[in-house]
Short mmCIF file of N, CA and C in Angstrom, two decimals:
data_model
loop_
_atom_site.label_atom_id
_atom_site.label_comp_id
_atom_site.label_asym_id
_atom_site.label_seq_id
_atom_site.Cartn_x
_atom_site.Cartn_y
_atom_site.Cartn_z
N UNK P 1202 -7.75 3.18 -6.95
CA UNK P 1202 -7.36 1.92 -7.57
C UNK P 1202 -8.13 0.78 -6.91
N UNK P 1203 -8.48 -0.26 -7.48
CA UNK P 1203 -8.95 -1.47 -6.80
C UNK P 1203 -8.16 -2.43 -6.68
N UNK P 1204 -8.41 -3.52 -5.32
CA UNK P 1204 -7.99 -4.30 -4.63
C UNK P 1204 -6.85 -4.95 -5.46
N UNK P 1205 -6.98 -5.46 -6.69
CA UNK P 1205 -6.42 -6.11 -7.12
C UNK P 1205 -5.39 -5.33 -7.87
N UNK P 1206 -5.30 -4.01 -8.23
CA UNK P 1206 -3.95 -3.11 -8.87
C UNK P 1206 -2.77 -2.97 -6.98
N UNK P 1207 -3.95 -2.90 -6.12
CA UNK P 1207 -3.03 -2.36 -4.49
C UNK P 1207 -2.41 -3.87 -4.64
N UNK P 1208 -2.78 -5.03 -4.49
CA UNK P 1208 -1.96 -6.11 -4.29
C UNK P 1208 -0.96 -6.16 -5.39
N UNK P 1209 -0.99 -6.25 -6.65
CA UNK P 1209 0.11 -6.29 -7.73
C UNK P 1209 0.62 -5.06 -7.23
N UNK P 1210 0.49 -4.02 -6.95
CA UNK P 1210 1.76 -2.60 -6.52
C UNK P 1210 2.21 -3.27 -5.61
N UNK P 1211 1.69 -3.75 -4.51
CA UNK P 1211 2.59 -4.11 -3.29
C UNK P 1211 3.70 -5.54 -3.85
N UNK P 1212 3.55 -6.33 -4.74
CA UNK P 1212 3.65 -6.93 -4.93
C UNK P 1212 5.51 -6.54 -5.71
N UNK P 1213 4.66 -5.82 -6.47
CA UNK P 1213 6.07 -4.83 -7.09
C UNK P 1213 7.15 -4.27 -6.44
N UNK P 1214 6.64 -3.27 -5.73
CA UNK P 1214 7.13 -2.53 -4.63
C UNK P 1214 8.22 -3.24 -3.26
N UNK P 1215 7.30 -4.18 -2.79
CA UNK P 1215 8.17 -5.66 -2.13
C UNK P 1215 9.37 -5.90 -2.65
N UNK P 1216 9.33 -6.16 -4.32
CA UNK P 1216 10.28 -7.21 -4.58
C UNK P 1216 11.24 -6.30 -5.44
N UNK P 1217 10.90 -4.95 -5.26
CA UNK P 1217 11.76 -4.16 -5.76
C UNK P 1217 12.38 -3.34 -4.41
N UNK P 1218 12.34 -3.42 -3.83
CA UNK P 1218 12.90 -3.35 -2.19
C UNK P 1218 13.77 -3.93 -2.30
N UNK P 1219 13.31 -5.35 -2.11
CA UNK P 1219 14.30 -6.55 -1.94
C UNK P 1219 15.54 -6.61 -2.82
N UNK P 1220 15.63 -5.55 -4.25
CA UNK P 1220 16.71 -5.54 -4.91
C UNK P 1220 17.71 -4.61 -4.02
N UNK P 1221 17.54 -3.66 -3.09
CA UNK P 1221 18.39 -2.70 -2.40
C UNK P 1221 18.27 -3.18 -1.64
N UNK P 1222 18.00 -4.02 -0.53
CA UNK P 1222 18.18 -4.57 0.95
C UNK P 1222 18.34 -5.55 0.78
N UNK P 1223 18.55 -6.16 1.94
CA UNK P 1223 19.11 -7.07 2.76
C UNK P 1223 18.15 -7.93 3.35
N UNK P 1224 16.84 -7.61 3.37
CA UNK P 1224 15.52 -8.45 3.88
C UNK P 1224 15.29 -9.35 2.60
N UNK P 1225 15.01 -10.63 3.33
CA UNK P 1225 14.02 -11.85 2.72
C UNK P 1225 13.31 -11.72 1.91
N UNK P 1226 12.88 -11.95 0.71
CA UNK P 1226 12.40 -11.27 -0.11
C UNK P 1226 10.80 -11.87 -0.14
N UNK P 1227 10.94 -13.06 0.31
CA UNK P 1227 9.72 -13.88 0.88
C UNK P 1227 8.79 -13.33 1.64
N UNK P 1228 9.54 -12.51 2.86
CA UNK P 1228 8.88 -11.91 3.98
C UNK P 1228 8.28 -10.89 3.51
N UNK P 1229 9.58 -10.07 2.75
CA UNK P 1229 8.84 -8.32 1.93
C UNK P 1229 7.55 -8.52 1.30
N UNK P 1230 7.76 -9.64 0.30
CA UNK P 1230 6.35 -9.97 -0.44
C UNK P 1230 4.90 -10.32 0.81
N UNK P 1231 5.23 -11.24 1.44
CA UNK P 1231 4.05 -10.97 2.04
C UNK P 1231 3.84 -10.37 2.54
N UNK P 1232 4.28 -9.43 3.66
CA UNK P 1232 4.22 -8.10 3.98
C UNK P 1232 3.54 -7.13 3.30
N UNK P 1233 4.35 -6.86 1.73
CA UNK P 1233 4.32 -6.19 0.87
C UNK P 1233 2.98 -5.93 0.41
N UNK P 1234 2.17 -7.52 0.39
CA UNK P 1234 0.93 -7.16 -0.22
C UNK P 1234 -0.36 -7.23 1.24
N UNK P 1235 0.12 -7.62 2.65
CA UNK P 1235 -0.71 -6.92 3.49
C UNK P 1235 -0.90 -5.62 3.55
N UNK P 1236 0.48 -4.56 3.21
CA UNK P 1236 0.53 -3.49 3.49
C UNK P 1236 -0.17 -2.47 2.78
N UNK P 1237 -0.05 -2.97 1.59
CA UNK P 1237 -0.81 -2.49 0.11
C UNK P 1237 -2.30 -2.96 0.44
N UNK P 1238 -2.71 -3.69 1.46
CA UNK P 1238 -4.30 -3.59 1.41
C UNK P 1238 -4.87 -2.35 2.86
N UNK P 1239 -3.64 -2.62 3.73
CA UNK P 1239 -3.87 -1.61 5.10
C UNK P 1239 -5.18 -0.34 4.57
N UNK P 1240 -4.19 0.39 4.19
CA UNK P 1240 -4.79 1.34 4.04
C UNK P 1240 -6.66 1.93 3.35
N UNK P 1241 -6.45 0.70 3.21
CA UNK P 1241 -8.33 0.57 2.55
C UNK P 1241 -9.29 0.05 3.39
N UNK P 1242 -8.56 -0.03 4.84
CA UNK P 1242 -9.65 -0.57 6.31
C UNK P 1242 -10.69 0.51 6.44
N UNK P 1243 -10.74 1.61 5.95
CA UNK P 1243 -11.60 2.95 5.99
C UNK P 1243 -12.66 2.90 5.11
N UNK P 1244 -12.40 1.52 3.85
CA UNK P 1244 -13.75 1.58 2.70
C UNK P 1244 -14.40 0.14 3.27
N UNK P 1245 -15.72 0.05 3.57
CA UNK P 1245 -16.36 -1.08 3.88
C UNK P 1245 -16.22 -2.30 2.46
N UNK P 1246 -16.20 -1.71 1.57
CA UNK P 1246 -16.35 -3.29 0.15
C UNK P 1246 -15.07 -3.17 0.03
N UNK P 1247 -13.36 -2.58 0.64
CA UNK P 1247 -12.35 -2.92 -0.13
C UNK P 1247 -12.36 -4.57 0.75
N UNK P 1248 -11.16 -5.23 0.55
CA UNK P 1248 -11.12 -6.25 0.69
C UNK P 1248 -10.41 -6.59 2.80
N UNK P 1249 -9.87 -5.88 2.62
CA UNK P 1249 -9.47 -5.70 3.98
C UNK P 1249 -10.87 -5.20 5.09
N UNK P 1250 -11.71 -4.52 4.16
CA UNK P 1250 -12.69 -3.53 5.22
C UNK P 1250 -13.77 -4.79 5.29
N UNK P 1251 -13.95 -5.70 3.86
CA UNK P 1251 -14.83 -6.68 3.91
C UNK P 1251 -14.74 -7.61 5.31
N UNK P 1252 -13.06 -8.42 5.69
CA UNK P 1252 -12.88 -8.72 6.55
C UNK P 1252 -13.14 -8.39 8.27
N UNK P 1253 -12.70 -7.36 8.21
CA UNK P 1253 -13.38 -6.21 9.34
C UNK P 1253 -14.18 -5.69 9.48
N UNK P 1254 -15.54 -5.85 9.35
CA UNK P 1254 -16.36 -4.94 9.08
C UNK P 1254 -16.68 -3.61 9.96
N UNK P 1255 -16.44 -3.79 11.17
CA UNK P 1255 -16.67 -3.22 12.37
C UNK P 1255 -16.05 -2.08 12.34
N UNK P 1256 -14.73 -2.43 12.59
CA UNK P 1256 -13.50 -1.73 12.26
C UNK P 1256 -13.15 -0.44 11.13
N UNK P 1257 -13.84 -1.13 9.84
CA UNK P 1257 -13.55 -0.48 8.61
C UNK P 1257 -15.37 0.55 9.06
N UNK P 1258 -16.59 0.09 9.28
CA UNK P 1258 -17.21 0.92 9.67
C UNK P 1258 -16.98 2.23 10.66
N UNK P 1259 -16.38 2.03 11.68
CA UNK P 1259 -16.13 2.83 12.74
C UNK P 1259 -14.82 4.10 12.05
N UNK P 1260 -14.11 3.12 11.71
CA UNK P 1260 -12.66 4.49 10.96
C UNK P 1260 -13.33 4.90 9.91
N UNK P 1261 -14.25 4.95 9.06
CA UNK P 1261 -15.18 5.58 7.72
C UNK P 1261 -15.85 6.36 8.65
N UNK P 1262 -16.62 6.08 9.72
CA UNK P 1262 -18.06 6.99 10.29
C UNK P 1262 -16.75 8.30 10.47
N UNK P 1263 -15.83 7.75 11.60
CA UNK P 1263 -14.95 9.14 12.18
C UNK P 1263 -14.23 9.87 11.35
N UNK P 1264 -13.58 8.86 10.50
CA UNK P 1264 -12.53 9.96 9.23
C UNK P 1264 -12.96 10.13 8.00
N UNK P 1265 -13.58 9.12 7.16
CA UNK P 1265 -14.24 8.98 5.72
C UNK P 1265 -13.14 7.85 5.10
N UNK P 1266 -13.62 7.95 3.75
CA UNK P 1266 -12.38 7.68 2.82
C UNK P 1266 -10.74 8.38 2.68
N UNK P 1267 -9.92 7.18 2.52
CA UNK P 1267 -8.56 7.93 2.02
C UNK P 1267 -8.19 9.35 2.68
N UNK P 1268 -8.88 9.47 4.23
CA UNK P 1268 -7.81 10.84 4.96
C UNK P 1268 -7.20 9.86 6.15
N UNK P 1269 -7.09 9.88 6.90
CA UNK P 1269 -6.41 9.23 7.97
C UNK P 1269 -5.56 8.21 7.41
N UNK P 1270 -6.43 7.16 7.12
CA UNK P 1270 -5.40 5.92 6.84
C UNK P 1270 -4.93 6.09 5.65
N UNK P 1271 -4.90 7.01 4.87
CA UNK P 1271 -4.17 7.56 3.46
C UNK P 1271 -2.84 8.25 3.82
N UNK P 1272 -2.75 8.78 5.01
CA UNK P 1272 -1.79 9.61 5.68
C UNK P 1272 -0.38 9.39 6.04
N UNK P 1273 0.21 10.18 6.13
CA UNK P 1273 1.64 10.39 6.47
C UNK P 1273 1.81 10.13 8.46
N UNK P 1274 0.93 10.62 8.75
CA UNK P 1274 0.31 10.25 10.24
C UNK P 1274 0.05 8.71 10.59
N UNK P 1275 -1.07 8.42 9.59
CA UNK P 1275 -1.12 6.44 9.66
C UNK P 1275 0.23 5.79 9.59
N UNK P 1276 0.79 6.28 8.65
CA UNK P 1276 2.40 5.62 8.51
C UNK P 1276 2.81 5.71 9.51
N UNK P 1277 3.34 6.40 10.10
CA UNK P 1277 3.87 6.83 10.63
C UNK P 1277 3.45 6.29 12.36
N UNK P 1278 2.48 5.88 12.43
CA UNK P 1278 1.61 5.30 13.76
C UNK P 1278 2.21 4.02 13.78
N UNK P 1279 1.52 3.29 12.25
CA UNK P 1279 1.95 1.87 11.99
C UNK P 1279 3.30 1.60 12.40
N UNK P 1280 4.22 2.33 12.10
CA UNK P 1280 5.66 1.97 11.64
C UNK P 1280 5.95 1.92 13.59
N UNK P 1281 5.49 3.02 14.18
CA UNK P 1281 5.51 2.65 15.98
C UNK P 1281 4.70 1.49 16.15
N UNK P 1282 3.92 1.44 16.18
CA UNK P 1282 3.19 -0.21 15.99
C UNK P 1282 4.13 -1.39 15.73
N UNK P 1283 4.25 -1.25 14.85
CA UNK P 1283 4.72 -2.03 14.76
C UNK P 1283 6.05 -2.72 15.04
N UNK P 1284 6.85 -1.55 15.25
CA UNK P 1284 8.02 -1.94 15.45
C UNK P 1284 8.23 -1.98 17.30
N UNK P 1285 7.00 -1.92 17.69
CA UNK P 1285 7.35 -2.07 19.29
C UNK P 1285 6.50 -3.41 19.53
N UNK P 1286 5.72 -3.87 18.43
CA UNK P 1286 5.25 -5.02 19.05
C UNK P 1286 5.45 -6.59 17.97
N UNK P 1287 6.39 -6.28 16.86
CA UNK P 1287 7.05 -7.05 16.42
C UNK P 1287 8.46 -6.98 16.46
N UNK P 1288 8.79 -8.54 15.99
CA UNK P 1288 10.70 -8.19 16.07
C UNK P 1288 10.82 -8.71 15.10
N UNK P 1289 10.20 -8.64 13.96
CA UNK P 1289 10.67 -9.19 12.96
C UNK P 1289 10.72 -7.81 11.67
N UNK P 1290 12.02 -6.67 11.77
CA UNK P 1290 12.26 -5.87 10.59
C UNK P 1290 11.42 -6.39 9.72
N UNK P 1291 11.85 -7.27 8.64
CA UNK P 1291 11.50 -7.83 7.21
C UNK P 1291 10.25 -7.64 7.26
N UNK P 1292 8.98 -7.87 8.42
CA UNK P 1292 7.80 -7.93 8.16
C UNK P 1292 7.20 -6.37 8.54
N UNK P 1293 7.98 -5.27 9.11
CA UNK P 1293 7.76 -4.01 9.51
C UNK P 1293 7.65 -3.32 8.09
N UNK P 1294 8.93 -3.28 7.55
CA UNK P 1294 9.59 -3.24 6.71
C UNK P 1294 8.60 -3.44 5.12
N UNK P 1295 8.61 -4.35 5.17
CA UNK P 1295 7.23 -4.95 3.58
C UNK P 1295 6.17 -4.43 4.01
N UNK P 1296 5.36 -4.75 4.96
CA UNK P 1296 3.94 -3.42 5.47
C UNK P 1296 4.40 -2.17 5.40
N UNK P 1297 5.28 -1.62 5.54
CA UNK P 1297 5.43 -0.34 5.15
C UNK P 1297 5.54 0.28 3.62
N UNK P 1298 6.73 -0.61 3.29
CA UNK P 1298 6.24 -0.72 1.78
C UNK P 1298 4.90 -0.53 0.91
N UNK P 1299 4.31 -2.22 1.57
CA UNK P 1299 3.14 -2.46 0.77
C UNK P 1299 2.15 -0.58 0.91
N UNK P 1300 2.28 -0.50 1.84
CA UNK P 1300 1.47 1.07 2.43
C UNK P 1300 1.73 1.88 1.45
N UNK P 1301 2.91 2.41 1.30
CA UNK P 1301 3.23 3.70 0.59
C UNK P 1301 3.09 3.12 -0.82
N UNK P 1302 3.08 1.96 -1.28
CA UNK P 1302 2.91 1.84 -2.68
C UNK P 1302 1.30 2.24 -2.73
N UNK P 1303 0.86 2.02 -1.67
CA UNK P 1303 -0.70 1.89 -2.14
C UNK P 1303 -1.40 3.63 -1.94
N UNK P 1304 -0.53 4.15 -1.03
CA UNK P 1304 -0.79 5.86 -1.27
C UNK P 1304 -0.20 6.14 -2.60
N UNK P 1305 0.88 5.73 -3.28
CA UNK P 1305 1.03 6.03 -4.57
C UNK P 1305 0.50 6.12 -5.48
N UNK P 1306 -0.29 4.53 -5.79
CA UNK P 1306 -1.72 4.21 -6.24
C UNK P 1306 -2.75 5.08 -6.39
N UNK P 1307 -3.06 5.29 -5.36
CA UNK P 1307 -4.17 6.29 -4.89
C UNK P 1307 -3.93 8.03 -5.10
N UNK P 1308 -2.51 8.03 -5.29
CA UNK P 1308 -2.57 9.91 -5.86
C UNK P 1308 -2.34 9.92 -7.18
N UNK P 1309 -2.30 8.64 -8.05
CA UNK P 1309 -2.80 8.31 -9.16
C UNK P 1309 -4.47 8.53 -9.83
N UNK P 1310 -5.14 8.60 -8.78
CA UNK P 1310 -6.63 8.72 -9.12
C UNK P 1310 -6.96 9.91 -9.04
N UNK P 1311 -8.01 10.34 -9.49
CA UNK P 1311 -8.82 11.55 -9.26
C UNK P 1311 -9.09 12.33 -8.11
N UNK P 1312 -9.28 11.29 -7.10
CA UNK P 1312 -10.31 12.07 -5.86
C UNK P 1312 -8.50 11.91 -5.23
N UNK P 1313 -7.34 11.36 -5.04
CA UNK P 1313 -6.54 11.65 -4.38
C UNK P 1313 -6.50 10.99 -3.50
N UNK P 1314 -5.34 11.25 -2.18
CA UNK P 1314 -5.54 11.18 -0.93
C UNK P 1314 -5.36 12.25 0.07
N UNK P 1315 -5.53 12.45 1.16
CA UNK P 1315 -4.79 13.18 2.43
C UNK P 1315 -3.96 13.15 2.75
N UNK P 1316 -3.04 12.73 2.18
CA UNK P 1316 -1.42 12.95 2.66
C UNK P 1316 -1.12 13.23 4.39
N UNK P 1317 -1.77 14.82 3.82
CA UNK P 1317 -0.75 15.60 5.21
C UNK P 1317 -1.86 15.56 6.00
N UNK P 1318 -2.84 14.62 6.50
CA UNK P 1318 -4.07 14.69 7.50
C UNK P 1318 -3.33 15.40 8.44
N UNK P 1319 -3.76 15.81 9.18
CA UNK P 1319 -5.27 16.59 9.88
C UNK P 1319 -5.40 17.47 8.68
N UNK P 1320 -4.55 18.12 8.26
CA UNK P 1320 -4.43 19.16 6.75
C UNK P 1320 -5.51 18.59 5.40
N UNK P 1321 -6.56 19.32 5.43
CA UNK P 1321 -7.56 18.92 4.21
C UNK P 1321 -7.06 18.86 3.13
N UNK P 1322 -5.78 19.39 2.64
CA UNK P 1322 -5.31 19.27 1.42
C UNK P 1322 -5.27 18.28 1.39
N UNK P 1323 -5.77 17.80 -0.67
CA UNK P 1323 -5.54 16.71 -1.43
C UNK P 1323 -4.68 16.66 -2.26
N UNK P 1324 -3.74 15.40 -2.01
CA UNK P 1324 -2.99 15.30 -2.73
C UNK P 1324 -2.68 14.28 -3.94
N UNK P 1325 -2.48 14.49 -5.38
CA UNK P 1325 -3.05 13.58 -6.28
C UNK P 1325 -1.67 13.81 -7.47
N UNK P 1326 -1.40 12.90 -8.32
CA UNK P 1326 -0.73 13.75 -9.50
C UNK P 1326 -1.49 14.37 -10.73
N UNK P 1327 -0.48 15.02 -11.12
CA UNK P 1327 -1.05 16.38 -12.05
C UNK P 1327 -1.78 15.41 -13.15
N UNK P 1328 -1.38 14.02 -13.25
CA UNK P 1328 -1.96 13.20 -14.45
C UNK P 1328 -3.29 12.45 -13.79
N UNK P 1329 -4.09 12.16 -13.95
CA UNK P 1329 -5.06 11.11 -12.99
C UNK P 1329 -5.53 10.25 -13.81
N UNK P 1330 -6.46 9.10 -13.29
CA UNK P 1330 -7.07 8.12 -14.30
C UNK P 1330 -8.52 7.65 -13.31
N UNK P 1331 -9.47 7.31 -13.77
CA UNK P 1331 -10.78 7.08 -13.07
C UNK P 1331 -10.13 5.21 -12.05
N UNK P 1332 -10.94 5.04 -11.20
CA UNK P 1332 -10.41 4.02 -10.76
C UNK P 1332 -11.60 2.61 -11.56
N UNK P 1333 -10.52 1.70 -11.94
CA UNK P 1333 -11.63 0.75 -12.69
C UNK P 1333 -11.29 0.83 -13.94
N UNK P 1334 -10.62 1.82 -14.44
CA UNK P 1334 -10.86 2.24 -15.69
C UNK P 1334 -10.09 1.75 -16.68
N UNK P 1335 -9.76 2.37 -17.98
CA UNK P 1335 -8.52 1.26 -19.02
C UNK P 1335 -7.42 1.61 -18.63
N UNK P 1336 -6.79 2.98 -17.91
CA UNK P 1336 -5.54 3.53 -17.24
C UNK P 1336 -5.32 2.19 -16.41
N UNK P 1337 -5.80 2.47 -15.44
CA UNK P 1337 -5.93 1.21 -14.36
C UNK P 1337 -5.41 0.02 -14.94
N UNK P 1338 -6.11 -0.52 -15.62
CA UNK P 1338 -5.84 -1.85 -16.37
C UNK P 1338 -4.26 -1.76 -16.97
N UNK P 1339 -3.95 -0.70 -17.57
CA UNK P 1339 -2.36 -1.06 -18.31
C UNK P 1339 -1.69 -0.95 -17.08
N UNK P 1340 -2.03 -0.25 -15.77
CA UNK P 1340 -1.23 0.08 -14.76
C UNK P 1340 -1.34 -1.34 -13.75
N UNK P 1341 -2.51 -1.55 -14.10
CA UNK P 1341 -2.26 -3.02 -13.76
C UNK P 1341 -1.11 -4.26 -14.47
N UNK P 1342 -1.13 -4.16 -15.57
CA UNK P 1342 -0.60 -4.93 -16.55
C UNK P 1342 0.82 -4.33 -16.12
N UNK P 1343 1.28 -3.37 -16.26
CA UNK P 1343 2.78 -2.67 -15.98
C UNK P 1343 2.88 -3.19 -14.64
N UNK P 1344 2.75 -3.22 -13.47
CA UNK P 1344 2.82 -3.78 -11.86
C UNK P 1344 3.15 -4.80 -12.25
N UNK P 1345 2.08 -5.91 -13.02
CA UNK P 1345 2.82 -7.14 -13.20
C UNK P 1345 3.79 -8.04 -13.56
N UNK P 1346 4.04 -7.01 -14.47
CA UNK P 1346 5.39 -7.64 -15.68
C UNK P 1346 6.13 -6.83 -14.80
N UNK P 1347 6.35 -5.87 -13.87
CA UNK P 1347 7.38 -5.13 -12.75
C UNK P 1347 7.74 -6.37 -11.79
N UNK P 1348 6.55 -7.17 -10.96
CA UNK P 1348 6.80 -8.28 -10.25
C UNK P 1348 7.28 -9.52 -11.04
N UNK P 1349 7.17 -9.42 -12.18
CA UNK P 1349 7.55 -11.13 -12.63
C UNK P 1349 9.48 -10.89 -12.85
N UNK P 1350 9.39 -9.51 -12.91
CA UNK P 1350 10.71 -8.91 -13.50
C UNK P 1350 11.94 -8.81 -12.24
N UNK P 1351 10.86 -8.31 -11.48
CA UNK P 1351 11.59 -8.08 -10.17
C UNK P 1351 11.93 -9.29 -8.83
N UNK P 1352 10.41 -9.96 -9.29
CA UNK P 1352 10.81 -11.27 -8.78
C UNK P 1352 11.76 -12.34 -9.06
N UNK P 1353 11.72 -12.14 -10.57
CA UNK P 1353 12.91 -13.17 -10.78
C UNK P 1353 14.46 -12.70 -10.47
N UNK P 1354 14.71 -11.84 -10.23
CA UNK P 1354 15.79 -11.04 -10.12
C UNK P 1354 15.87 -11.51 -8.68
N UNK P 1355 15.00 -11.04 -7.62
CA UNK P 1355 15.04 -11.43 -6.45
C UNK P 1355 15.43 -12.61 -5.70
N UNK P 1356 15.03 -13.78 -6.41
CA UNK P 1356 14.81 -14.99 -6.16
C UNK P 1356 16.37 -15.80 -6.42
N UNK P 1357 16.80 -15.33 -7.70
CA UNK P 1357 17.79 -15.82 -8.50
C UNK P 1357 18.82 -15.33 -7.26
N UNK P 1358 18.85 -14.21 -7.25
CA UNK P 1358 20.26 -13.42 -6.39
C UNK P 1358 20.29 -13.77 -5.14
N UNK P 1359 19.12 -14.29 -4.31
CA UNK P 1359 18.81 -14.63 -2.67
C UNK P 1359 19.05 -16.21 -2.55
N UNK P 1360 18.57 -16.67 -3.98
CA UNK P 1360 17.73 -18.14 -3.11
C UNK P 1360 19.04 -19.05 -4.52
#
């Protein structure tokens, strides 16, 4: 998926959280859509790797695309990460989110992800769509009208 379907999923994903919890729905969202870019520090042109270049070079040379930071392992690092060197849940919480929406994303496509890294298996659904493509686009279009839907719901019931 590209940059801009991972931010509308996280975007979604956030504020559809925020209908079952108890977190800020403000915080989830931004969170939501850092978290949804995390995982693309491994491609040098995604938008996160653009920022980093160094960074997103060095985790591509050692792991490639979509295995490590596609992983159940990355999560799972982050979520210690984070939660020992922030104190703010709500923002642990929406990066985690934003994350797993964006492995969702991504076993939407063709090539998949790594799930279970170190384990080479790929994991993808049985349906796929090219990334870029007209799938993409309605799945884009569906994310959005999910956030305008979910946001207003959010907003109304919190604020």
């Amino acid at each position: 998926m590209t940059g801009n379907t991972h931010i509308v999923g996280g975007i979604a994903a956030s504020l559809a959280f925020a209908q079952v919890s108890h977190y800020d729905p403000v915080i989830l969202l931004g969170a939501g859509v850092v978290g949804a870019l995390i995982p693309d520090i491994c491609h040098g042109g995604s938008t996160i790797g653009r920022k980093l270049p160094i960074v997103s070079k060095v985790i591509n040379t050692i792991f490639g695309h979509r295995s490590f930071t596609h992983s159940l392992l990355f999560l799972f690092l982050i979520e210690v990460l984070l939660t020992t060197f922030l104190k703010n849940e709500s923002v642990t919480v929406g990066i985690l989110v934003g994350m797993v929406s964006h492995y969702i994303l991504d076993m939407a496509t063709k090539n998949g992800i790594k799930l279970l890294f170190p384990l080479k298996v790929t994991i993808r659904f049985p349906l796929t769509t090219k990334t870029g493509g007209k799938i993409e686009y309605l799945v884009f279009a569906a994310l959005s009208l999910l956030s305008v839907y979910f946001g207003y719901e959010a907003f109304v019931n919190n604020y």
